[in-house]
Amino acid sequence: GSAITWWTLTMGPVLWGWAGNAAATAQLDVQSGLWAGGALLTVLSAIAWARQSVDLGGLRLSWRLVPAVFAVVIAGLYPVPTFENPWLTECAARMALGMSPPLLFLPVILAQELWFRGFLGRSGWWLGALLWTVAVAPLNPVAGLIGGVGLAWCAQDGLANAVVARLVGTLVLYALMITTP
């Protein structure tokens, strides 16, 4: 359910344009979709938290943080695939923003980590990585698996590790974005 909702919010306007309503793509930008998706994941996490006790781990950073940061950076730098259908290429570009959103979207990063690594990750870190890939990067599964596996593996030592890895990775991507011509 979270995957379908995330897809609807981020690439839904492009699919509406493909279906014949080109104005929807122009009027509904991806930033609004990211904010709405982050709010949705926050609500889902709050409901899951209220329904059951979940151990999110303490604030003890581990050595897994370093490879996870590299995984986030590699996933963010991985090229967005191009398809013969320009609508699918645009959808893939929008979905890529969910893996490495700008610093403005820090609440989206926290919401994603809490949901995918905190609650869905309890079923096993491989399943959490797979669900992350299906939800956030279905059109770019290599990048999704790189980032998802790295973060899920890091979260084995506590959710705080995955959150820190994601934040540091996003900072590195942001620094590369503003310094690289």
mmCIF file of the C-alpha atoms, coordinates in Angstrom:
data_MODEL
# 
_entry.id   MODEL 
# 
loop_
_atom_site.group_PDB 
_atom_site.id 
_atom_site.type_symbol 
_atom_site.label_atom_id 
_atom_site.label_alt_id 
_atom_site.label_comp_id 
_atom_site.label_asym_id 
_atom_site.label_entity_id 
_atom_site.label_seq_id 
_atom_site.pdbx_PDB_ins_code 
_atom_site.Cartn_x 
_atom_site.Cartn_y 
_atom_site.Cartn_z 
_atom_site.occupancy 
_atom_site.B_iso_or_equiv 
_atom_site.pdbx_formal_charge 
_atom_site.auth_seq_id 
_atom_site.auth_comp_id 
_atom_site.auth_asym_id 
_atom_site.auth_atom_id 
_atom_site.pdbx_PDB_model_num 
ATOM 1   C CA . GLY A 1 1   ? 0.000  0.000  0.000   1.00 0.00 ? 1   GLY A CA 1 
ATOM 2   C CA . SER A 1 2   ? 2.780  2.437  0.819   1.00 0.00 ? 2   SER A CA 1 
ATOM 3   C CA . ALA A 1 3   ? 4.426  1.697  -2.543  1.00 0.00 ? 3   ALA A CA 1 
ATOM 4   C CA . ILE A 1 4   ? 1.282  2.400  -4.544  1.00 0.00 ? 4   ILE A CA 1 
ATOM 5   C CA . THR A 1 5   ? 0.633  5.589  -2.605  1.00 0.00 ? 5   THR A CA 1 
ATOM 6   C CA . TRP A 1 6   ? 4.243  6.752  -3.064  1.00 0.00 ? 6   TRP A CA 1 
ATOM 7   C CA . TRP A 1 7   ? 4.002  6.031  -6.814  1.00 0.00 ? 7   TRP A CA 1 
ATOM 8   C CA . THR A 1 8   ? 0.741  7.955  -7.074  1.00 0.00 ? 8   THR A CA 1 
ATOM 9   C CA . LEU A 1 9   ? 2.204  10.985 -5.326  1.00 0.00 ? 9   LEU A CA 1 
ATOM 10  C CA . THR A 1 10  ? 5.520  11.181 -7.164  1.00 0.00 ? 10  THR A CA 1 
ATOM 11  C CA . MET A 1 11  ? 4.889  9.956  -10.690 1.00 0.00 ? 11  MET A CA 1 
ATOM 12  C CA . GLY A 1 12  ? 1.103  10.132 -10.775 1.00 0.00 ? 12  GLY A CA 1 
ATOM 13  C CA . PRO A 1 13  ? 1.011  13.514 -12.555 1.00 0.00 ? 13  PRO A CA 1 
ATOM 14  C CA . VAL A 1 14  ? 3.261  12.155 -15.324 1.00 0.00 ? 14  VAL A CA 1 
ATOM 15  C CA . LEU A 1 15  ? 0.991  9.156  -15.803 1.00 0.00 ? 15  LEU A CA 1 
ATOM 16  C CA . TRP A 1 16  ? -2.005 11.496 -15.978 1.00 0.00 ? 16  TRP A CA 1 
ATOM 17  C CA . GLY A 1 17  ? -0.175 13.422 -18.692 1.00 0.00 ? 17  GLY A CA 1 
ATOM 18  C CA . TRP A 1 18  ? 0.524  10.187 -20.544 1.00 0.00 ? 18  TRP A CA 1 
ATOM 19  C CA . ALA A 1 19  ? -3.189 9.344  -20.295 1.00 0.00 ? 19  ALA A CA 1 
ATOM 20  C CA . GLY A 1 20  ? -4.105 12.594 -22.013 1.00 0.00 ? 20  GLY A CA 1 
ATOM 21  C CA . ASN A 1 21  ? -4.234 15.250 -19.299 1.00 0.00 ? 21  ASN A CA 1 
ATOM 22  C CA . ALA A 1 22  ? -0.960 17.083 -19.921 1.00 0.00 ? 22  ALA A CA 1 
ATOM 23  C CA . ALA A 1 23  ? -1.993 19.938 -17.622 1.00 0.00 ? 23  ALA A CA 1 
ATOM 24  C CA . ALA A 1 24  ? -1.751 17.614 -14.600 1.00 0.00 ? 24  ALA A CA 1 
ATOM 25  C CA . THR A 1 25  ? 1.988  17.189 -15.111 1.00 0.00 ? 25  THR A CA 1 
ATOM 26  C CA . ALA A 1 26  ? 2.481  20.950 -15.301 1.00 0.00 ? 26  ALA A CA 1 
ATOM 27  C CA . GLN A 1 27  ? 0.308  21.723 -12.268 1.00 0.00 ? 27  GLN A CA 1 
ATOM 28  C CA . LEU A 1 28  ? 1.390  18.986 -9.829  1.00 0.00 ? 28  LEU A CA 1 
ATOM 29  C CA . ASP A 1 29  ? 5.117  19.148 -9.217  1.00 0.00 ? 29  ASP A CA 1 
ATOM 30  C CA . VAL A 1 30  ? 7.234  16.393 -7.718  1.00 0.00 ? 30  VAL A CA 1 
ATOM 31  C CA . GLN A 1 31  ? 8.127  18.459 -4.634  1.00 0.00 ? 31  GLN A CA 1 
ATOM 32  C CA . SER A 1 32  ? 4.491  18.460 -3.547  1.00 0.00 ? 32  SER A CA 1 
ATOM 33  C CA . GLY A 1 33  ? 4.421  14.710 -4.101  1.00 0.00 ? 33  GLY A CA 1 
ATOM 34  C CA . LEU A 1 34  ? 7.519  14.231 -1.953  1.00 0.00 ? 34  LEU A CA 1 
ATOM 35  C CA . TRP A 1 35  ? 6.014  16.303 0.858   1.00 0.00 ? 35  TRP A CA 1 
ATOM 36  C CA . ALA A 1 36  ? 2.734  14.381 0.665   1.00 0.00 ? 36  ALA A CA 1 
ATOM 37  C CA . GLY A 1 37  ? 4.578  11.046 0.527   1.00 0.00 ? 37  GLY A CA 1 
ATOM 38  C CA . GLY A 1 38  ? 6.686  11.997 3.553   1.00 0.00 ? 38  GLY A CA 1 
ATOM 39  C CA . ALA A 1 39  ? 3.546  12.988 5.452   1.00 0.00 ? 39  ALA A CA 1 
ATOM 40  C CA . LEU A 1 40  ? 1.912  9.688  4.522   1.00 0.00 ? 40  LEU A CA 1 
ATOM 41  C CA . LEU A 1 41  ? 4.888  7.641  5.722   1.00 0.00 ? 41  LEU A CA 1 
ATOM 42  C CA . THR A 1 42  ? 4.965  9.648  8.962   1.00 0.00 ? 42  THR A CA 1 
ATOM 43  C CA . VAL A 1 43  ? 1.286  8.886  9.570   1.00 0.00 ? 43  VAL A CA 1 
ATOM 44  C CA . LEU A 1 44  ? 1.800  5.189  8.755   1.00 0.00 ? 44  LEU A CA 1 
ATOM 45  C CA . SER A 1 45  ? 4.753  5.076  11.158  1.00 0.00 ? 45  SER A CA 1 
ATOM 46  C CA . ALA A 1 46  ? 2.760  6.789  13.910  1.00 0.00 ? 46  ALA A CA 1 
ATOM 47  C CA . ILE A 1 47  ? -0.086 4.298  13.482  1.00 0.00 ? 47  ILE A CA 1 
ATOM 48  C CA . ALA A 1 48  ? 2.312  1.343  13.550  1.00 0.00 ? 48  ALA A CA 1 
ATOM 49  C CA . TRP A 1 49  ? 4.056  2.798  16.616  1.00 0.00 ? 49  TRP A CA 1 
ATOM 50  C CA . ALA A 1 50  ? 0.725  3.224  18.425  1.00 0.00 ? 50  ALA A CA 1 
ATOM 51  C CA . ARG A 1 51  ? -0.445 -0.294 17.571  1.00 0.00 ? 51  ARG A CA 1 
ATOM 52  C CA . GLN A 1 52  ? 2.645  -2.144 18.690  1.00 0.00 ? 52  GLN A CA 1 
ATOM 53  C CA . SER A 1 53  ? 5.797  -1.591 20.626  1.00 0.00 ? 53  SER A CA 1 
ATOM 54  C CA . VAL A 1 54  ? 8.780  -1.274 18.307  1.00 0.00 ? 54  VAL A CA 1 
ATOM 55  C CA . ASP A 1 55  ? 12.403 -1.147 19.368  1.00 0.00 ? 55  ASP A CA 1 
ATOM 56  C CA . LEU A 1 56  ? 14.043 1.496  17.217  1.00 0.00 ? 56  LEU A CA 1 
ATOM 57  C CA . GLY A 1 57  ? 17.473 1.006  18.752  1.00 0.00 ? 57  GLY A CA 1 
ATOM 58  C CA . GLY A 1 58  ? 19.544 3.495  20.647  1.00 0.00 ? 58  GLY A CA 1 
ATOM 59  C CA . LEU A 1 59  ? 21.900 6.136  19.366  1.00 0.00 ? 59  LEU A CA 1 
ATOM 60  C CA . ARG A 1 60  ? 24.967 3.929  19.068  1.00 0.00 ? 60  ARG A CA 1 
ATOM 61  C CA . LEU A 1 61  ? 26.736 4.409  15.791  1.00 0.00 ? 61  LEU A CA 1 
ATOM 62  C CA . SER A 1 62  ? 28.498 1.437  14.241  1.00 0.00 ? 62  SER A CA 1 
ATOM 63  C CA . TRP A 1 63  ? 31.136 0.776  11.607  1.00 0.00 ? 63  TRP A CA 1 
ATOM 64  C CA . ARG A 1 64  ? 28.364 -0.198 9.144   1.00 0.00 ? 64  ARG A CA 1 
ATOM 65  C CA . LEU A 1 65  ? 27.645 3.499  8.826   1.00 0.00 ? 65  LEU A CA 1 
ATOM 66  C CA . VAL A 1 66  ? 30.586 4.083  6.450   1.00 0.00 ? 66  VAL A CA 1 
ATOM 67  C CA . PRO A 1 67  ? 29.630 1.513  3.778   1.00 0.00 ? 67  PRO A CA 1 
ATOM 68  C CA . ALA A 1 68  ? 25.989 2.601  4.064   1.00 0.00 ? 68  ALA A CA 1 
ATOM 69  C CA . VAL A 1 69  ? 26.942 6.228  3.331   1.00 0.00 ? 69  VAL A CA 1 
ATOM 70  C CA . PHE A 1 70  ? 28.816 5.025  0.248   1.00 0.00 ? 70  PHE A CA 1 
ATOM 71  C CA . ALA A 1 71  ? 25.748 3.014  -0.807  1.00 0.00 ? 71  ALA A CA 1 
ATOM 72  C CA . VAL A 1 72  ? 23.532 6.105  -0.485  1.00 0.00 ? 72  VAL A CA 1 
ATOM 73  C CA . VAL A 1 73  ? 25.961 8.192  -2.541  1.00 0.00 ? 73  VAL A CA 1 
ATOM 74  C CA . ILE A 1 74  ? 26.384 5.518  -5.236  1.00 0.00 ? 74  ILE A CA 1 
ATOM 75  C CA . ALA A 1 75  ? 22.606 5.039  -5.463  1.00 0.00 ? 75  ALA A CA 1 
ATOM 76  C CA . GLY A 1 76  ? 22.128 8.801  -5.757  1.00 0.00 ? 76  GLY A CA 1 
ATOM 77  C CA . LEU A 1 77  ? 24.763 9.102  -8.480  1.00 0.00 ? 77  LEU A CA 1 
ATOM 78  C CA . TYR A 1 78  ? 23.553 6.055  -10.397 1.00 0.00 ? 78  TYR A CA 1 
ATOM 79  C CA . PRO A 1 79  ? 22.187 7.294  -13.728 1.00 0.00 ? 79  PRO A CA 1 
ATOM 80  C CA . VAL A 1 80  ? 18.449 7.411  -14.240 1.00 0.00 ? 80  VAL A CA 1 
ATOM 81  C CA . PRO A 1 81  ? 17.543 4.937  -16.991 1.00 0.00 ? 81  PRO A CA 1 
ATOM 82  C CA . THR A 1 82  ? 16.089 6.189  -20.231 1.00 0.00 ? 82  THR A CA 1 
ATOM 83  C CA . PHE A 1 83  ? 13.254 4.393  -21.947 1.00 0.00 ? 83  PHE A CA 1 
ATOM 84  C CA . GLU A 1 84  ? 11.845 4.641  -25.440 1.00 0.00 ? 84  GLU A CA 1 
ATOM 85  C CA . ASN A 1 85  ? 8.751  6.072  -23.826 1.00 0.00 ? 85  ASN A CA 1 
ATOM 86  C CA . PRO A 1 86  ? 9.562  9.615  -22.581 1.00 0.00 ? 86  PRO A CA 1 
ATOM 87  C CA . TRP A 1 87  ? 6.810  9.385  -19.953 1.00 0.00 ? 87  TRP A CA 1 
ATOM 88  C CA . LEU A 1 88  ? 8.586  6.439  -18.302 1.00 0.00 ? 88  LEU A CA 1 
ATOM 89  C CA . THR A 1 89  ? 11.892 8.320  -18.383 1.00 0.00 ? 89  THR A CA 1 
ATOM 90  C CA . GLU A 1 90  ? 10.219 11.257 -16.632 1.00 0.00 ? 90  GLU A CA 1 
ATOM 91  C CA . CYS A 1 91  ? 8.684  8.878  -14.069 1.00 0.00 ? 91  CYS A CA 1 
ATOM 92  C CA . ALA A 1 92  ? 12.099 7.349  -13.383 1.00 0.00 ? 92  ALA A CA 1 
ATOM 93  C CA . ALA A 1 93  ? 13.594 10.817 -12.865 1.00 0.00 ? 93  ALA A CA 1 
ATOM 94  C CA . ARG A 1 94  ? 10.852 11.720 -10.387 1.00 0.00 ? 94  ARG A CA 1 
ATOM 95  C CA . MET A 1 95  ? 11.243 8.448  -8.525  1.00 0.00 ? 95  MET A CA 1 
ATOM 96  C CA . ALA A 1 96  ? 15.016 9.047  -8.266  1.00 0.00 ? 96  ALA A CA 1 
ATOM 97  C CA . LEU A 1 97  ? 14.291 12.136 -6.181  1.00 0.00 ? 97  LEU A CA 1 
ATOM 98  C CA . GLY A 1 98  ? 12.777 9.843  -3.558  1.00 0.00 ? 98  GLY A CA 1 
ATOM 99  C CA . MET A 1 99  ? 16.159 8.147  -3.099  1.00 0.00 ? 99  MET A CA 1 
ATOM 100 C CA . SER A 1 100 ? 18.176 11.339 -2.707  1.00 0.00 ? 100 SER A CA 1 
ATOM 101 C CA . PRO A 1 101 ? 15.856 14.266 -2.054  1.00 0.00 ? 101 PRO A CA 1 
ATOM 102 C CA . PRO A 1 102 ? 17.354 17.733 -1.597  1.00 0.00 ? 102 PRO A CA 1 
ATOM 103 C CA . LEU A 1 103 ? 18.174 18.937 1.909   1.00 0.00 ? 103 LEU A CA 1 
ATOM 104 C CA . LEU A 1 104 ? 14.875 20.793 1.966   1.00 0.00 ? 104 LEU A CA 1 
ATOM 105 C CA . PHE A 1 105 ? 13.174 17.420 2.326   1.00 0.00 ? 105 PHE A CA 1 
ATOM 106 C CA . LEU A 1 106 ? 14.854 16.185 5.527   1.00 0.00 ? 106 LEU A CA 1 
ATOM 107 C CA . PRO A 1 107 ? 11.458 15.185 6.985   1.00 0.00 ? 107 PRO A CA 1 
ATOM 108 C CA . VAL A 1 108 ? 10.948 12.937 3.932   1.00 0.00 ? 108 VAL A CA 1 
ATOM 109 C CA . ILE A 1 109 ? 14.273 11.211 4.635   1.00 0.00 ? 109 ILE A CA 1 
ATOM 110 C CA . LEU A 1 110 ? 13.345 10.675 8.297   1.00 0.00 ? 110 LEU A CA 1 
ATOM 111 C CA . ALA A 1 111 ? 9.879  9.396  7.371   1.00 0.00 ? 111 ALA A CA 1 
ATOM 112 C CA . GLN A 1 112 ? 11.294 6.965  4.809   1.00 0.00 ? 112 GLN A CA 1 
ATOM 113 C CA . GLU A 1 113 ? 13.889 5.601  7.221   1.00 0.00 ? 113 GLU A CA 1 
ATOM 114 C CA . LEU A 1 114 ? 11.374 5.211  10.048  1.00 0.00 ? 114 LEU A CA 1 
ATOM 115 C CA . TRP A 1 115 ? 8.954  3.336  7.794   1.00 0.00 ? 115 TRP A CA 1 
ATOM 116 C CA . PHE A 1 116 ? 11.214 1.220  5.587   1.00 0.00 ? 116 PHE A CA 1 
ATOM 117 C CA . ARG A 1 117 ? 14.035 0.493  8.037   1.00 0.00 ? 117 ARG A CA 1 
ATOM 118 C CA . GLY A 1 118 ? 12.142 0.856  11.314  1.00 0.00 ? 118 GLY A CA 1 
ATOM 119 C CA . PHE A 1 119 ? 8.846  -0.944 10.734  1.00 0.00 ? 119 PHE A CA 1 
ATOM 120 C CA . LEU A 1 120 ? 9.100  -2.839 7.455   1.00 0.00 ? 120 LEU A CA 1 
ATOM 121 C CA . GLY A 1 121 ? 12.702 -3.756 8.202   1.00 0.00 ? 121 GLY A CA 1 
ATOM 122 C CA . ARG A 1 122 ? 11.656 -5.824 11.217  1.00 0.00 ? 122 ARG A CA 1 
ATOM 123 C CA . SER A 1 123 ? 10.729 -8.596 8.792   1.00 0.00 ? 123 SER A CA 1 
ATOM 124 C CA . GLY A 1 124 ? 14.376 -8.913 7.824   1.00 0.00 ? 124 GLY A CA 1 
ATOM 125 C CA . TRP A 1 125 ? 16.823 -6.551 6.247   1.00 0.00 ? 125 TRP A CA 1 
ATOM 126 C CA . TRP A 1 126 ? 16.633 -8.180 2.798   1.00 0.00 ? 126 TRP A CA 1 
ATOM 127 C CA . LEU A 1 127 ? 12.856 -7.812 2.714   1.00 0.00 ? 127 LEU A CA 1 
ATOM 128 C CA . GLY A 1 128 ? 13.147 -4.201 3.887   1.00 0.00 ? 128 GLY A CA 1 
ATOM 129 C CA . ALA A 1 129 ? 15.629 -3.474 1.082   1.00 0.00 ? 129 ALA A CA 1 
ATOM 130 C CA . LEU A 1 130 ? 13.388 -5.147 -1.491  1.00 0.00 ? 130 LEU A CA 1 
ATOM 131 C CA . LEU A 1 131 ? 10.318 -3.196 -0.344  1.00 0.00 ? 131 LEU A CA 1 
ATOM 132 C CA . TRP A 1 132 ? 12.375 0.018  -0.463  1.00 0.00 ? 132 TRP A CA 1 
ATOM 133 C CA . THR A 1 133 ? 13.390 -0.764 -4.048  1.00 0.00 ? 133 THR A CA 1 
ATOM 134 C CA . VAL A 1 134 ? 9.837  -1.581 -5.153  1.00 0.00 ? 134 VAL A CA 1 
ATOM 135 C CA . ALA A 1 135 ? 8.407  1.544  -3.532  1.00 0.00 ? 135 ALA A CA 1 
ATOM 136 C CA . VAL A 1 136 ? 11.060 4.174  -4.231  1.00 0.00 ? 136 VAL A CA 1 
ATOM 137 C CA . ALA A 1 137 ? 12.948 2.947  -7.309  1.00 0.00 ? 137 ALA A CA 1 
ATOM 138 C CA . PRO A 1 138 ? 10.865 0.483  -9.332  1.00 0.00 ? 138 PRO A CA 1 
ATOM 139 C CA . LEU A 1 139 ? 12.154 1.887  -12.644 1.00 0.00 ? 139 LEU A CA 1 
ATOM 140 C CA . ASN A 1 140 ? 15.781 1.947  -11.453 1.00 0.00 ? 140 ASN A CA 1 
ATOM 141 C CA . PRO A 1 141 ? 16.100 -1.258 -9.406  1.00 0.00 ? 141 PRO A CA 1 
ATOM 142 C CA . VAL A 1 142 ? 19.914 -1.415 -9.438  1.00 0.00 ? 142 VAL A CA 1 
ATOM 143 C CA . ALA A 1 143 ? 20.199 1.972  -7.718  1.00 0.00 ? 143 ALA A CA 1 
ATOM 144 C CA . GLY A 1 144 ? 17.331 1.085  -5.391  1.00 0.00 ? 144 GLY A CA 1 
ATOM 145 C CA . LEU A 1 145 ? 18.945 -2.174 -4.326  1.00 0.00 ? 145 LEU A CA 1 
ATOM 146 C CA . ILE A 1 146 ? 22.333 -0.539 -3.783  1.00 0.00 ? 146 ILE A CA 1 
ATOM 147 C CA . GLY A 1 147 ? 20.863 2.095  -1.477  1.00 0.00 ? 147 GLY A CA 1 
ATOM 148 C CA . GLY A 1 148 ? 18.255 -0.171 0.091   1.00 0.00 ? 148 GLY A CA 1 
ATOM 149 C CA . VAL A 1 149 ? 20.621 -3.027 0.940   1.00 0.00 ? 149 VAL A CA 1 
ATOM 150 C CA . GLY A 1 150 ? 23.244 -0.635 2.320   1.00 0.00 ? 150 GLY A CA 1 
ATOM 151 C CA . LEU A 1 151 ? 20.760 1.158  4.554   1.00 0.00 ? 151 LEU A CA 1 
ATOM 152 C CA . ALA A 1 152 ? 18.965 -1.989 5.676   1.00 0.00 ? 152 ALA A CA 1 
ATOM 153 C CA . TRP A 1 153 ? 22.277 -3.661 6.535   1.00 0.00 ? 153 TRP A CA 1 
ATOM 154 C CA . CYS A 1 154 ? 23.310 -0.557 8.479   1.00 0.00 ? 154 CYS A CA 1 
ATOM 155 C CA . ALA A 1 155 ? 19.994 -0.513 10.352  1.00 0.00 ? 155 ALA A CA 1 
ATOM 156 C CA . GLN A 1 156 ? 20.801 -3.898 11.911  1.00 0.00 ? 156 GLN A CA 1 
ATOM 157 C CA . ASP A 1 157 ? 22.770 -1.964 14.535  1.00 0.00 ? 157 ASP A CA 1 
ATOM 158 C CA . GLY A 1 158 ? 19.854 0.396  15.187  1.00 0.00 ? 158 GLY A CA 1 
ATOM 159 C CA . LEU A 1 159 ? 17.641 2.696  13.193  1.00 0.00 ? 159 LEU A CA 1 
ATOM 160 C CA . ALA A 1 160 ? 19.743 5.710  14.171  1.00 0.00 ? 160 ALA A CA 1 
ATOM 161 C CA . ASN A 1 161 ? 22.576 4.308  12.046  1.00 0.00 ? 161 ASN A CA 1 
ATOM 162 C CA . ALA A 1 162 ? 20.426 4.213  8.922   1.00 0.00 ? 162 ALA A CA 1 
ATOM 163 C CA . VAL A 1 163 ? 19.121 7.729  9.575   1.00 0.00 ? 163 VAL A CA 1 
ATOM 164 C CA . VAL A 1 164 ? 22.648 9.107  10.066  1.00 0.00 ? 164 VAL A CA 1 
ATOM 165 C CA . ALA A 1 165 ? 23.910 7.254  6.964   1.00 0.00 ? 165 ALA A CA 1 
ATOM 166 C CA . ARG A 1 166 ? 21.047 8.646  4.912   1.00 0.00 ? 166 ARG A CA 1 
ATOM 167 C CA . LEU A 1 167 ? 21.595 12.197 6.168   1.00 0.00 ? 167 LEU A CA 1 
ATOM 168 C CA . VAL A 1 168 ? 25.372 12.091 5.625   1.00 0.00 ? 168 VAL A CA 1 
ATOM 169 C CA . GLY A 1 169 ? 24.905 10.517 2.180   1.00 0.00 ? 169 GLY A CA 1 
ATOM 170 C CA . THR A 1 170 ? 22.399 13.209 1.244   1.00 0.00 ? 170 THR A CA 1 
ATOM 171 C CA . LEU A 1 171 ? 24.811 15.917 2.434   1.00 0.00 ? 171 LEU A CA 1 
ATOM 172 C CA . VAL A 1 172 ? 27.579 14.409 0.279   1.00 0.00 ? 172 VAL A CA 1 
ATOM 173 C CA . LEU A 1 173 ? 25.247 14.233 -2.737  1.00 0.00 ? 173 LEU A CA 1 
ATOM 174 C CA . TYR A 1 174 ? 24.191 17.835 -2.133  1.00 0.00 ? 174 TYR A CA 1 
ATOM 175 C CA . ALA A 1 175 ? 27.822 18.952 -1.899  1.00 0.00 ? 175 ALA A CA 1 
ATOM 176 C CA . LEU A 1 176 ? 28.643 17.133 -5.128  1.00 0.00 ? 176 LEU A CA 1 
ATOM 177 C CA . MET A 1 177 ? 25.609 18.651 -6.811  1.00 0.00 ? 177 MET A CA 1 
ATOM 178 C CA . ILE A 1 178 ? 26.521 22.243 -5.972  1.00 0.00 ? 178 ILE A CA 1 
ATOM 179 C CA . THR A 1 179 ? 30.277 21.893 -6.623  1.00 0.00 ? 179 THR A CA 1 
ATOM 180 C CA . THR A 1 180 ? 30.227 19.822 -9.814  1.00 0.00 ? 180 THR A CA 1 
ATOM 181 C CA . PRO A 1 181 ? 29.555 21.777 -13.013 1.00 0.00 ? 181 PRO A CA 1 
# 
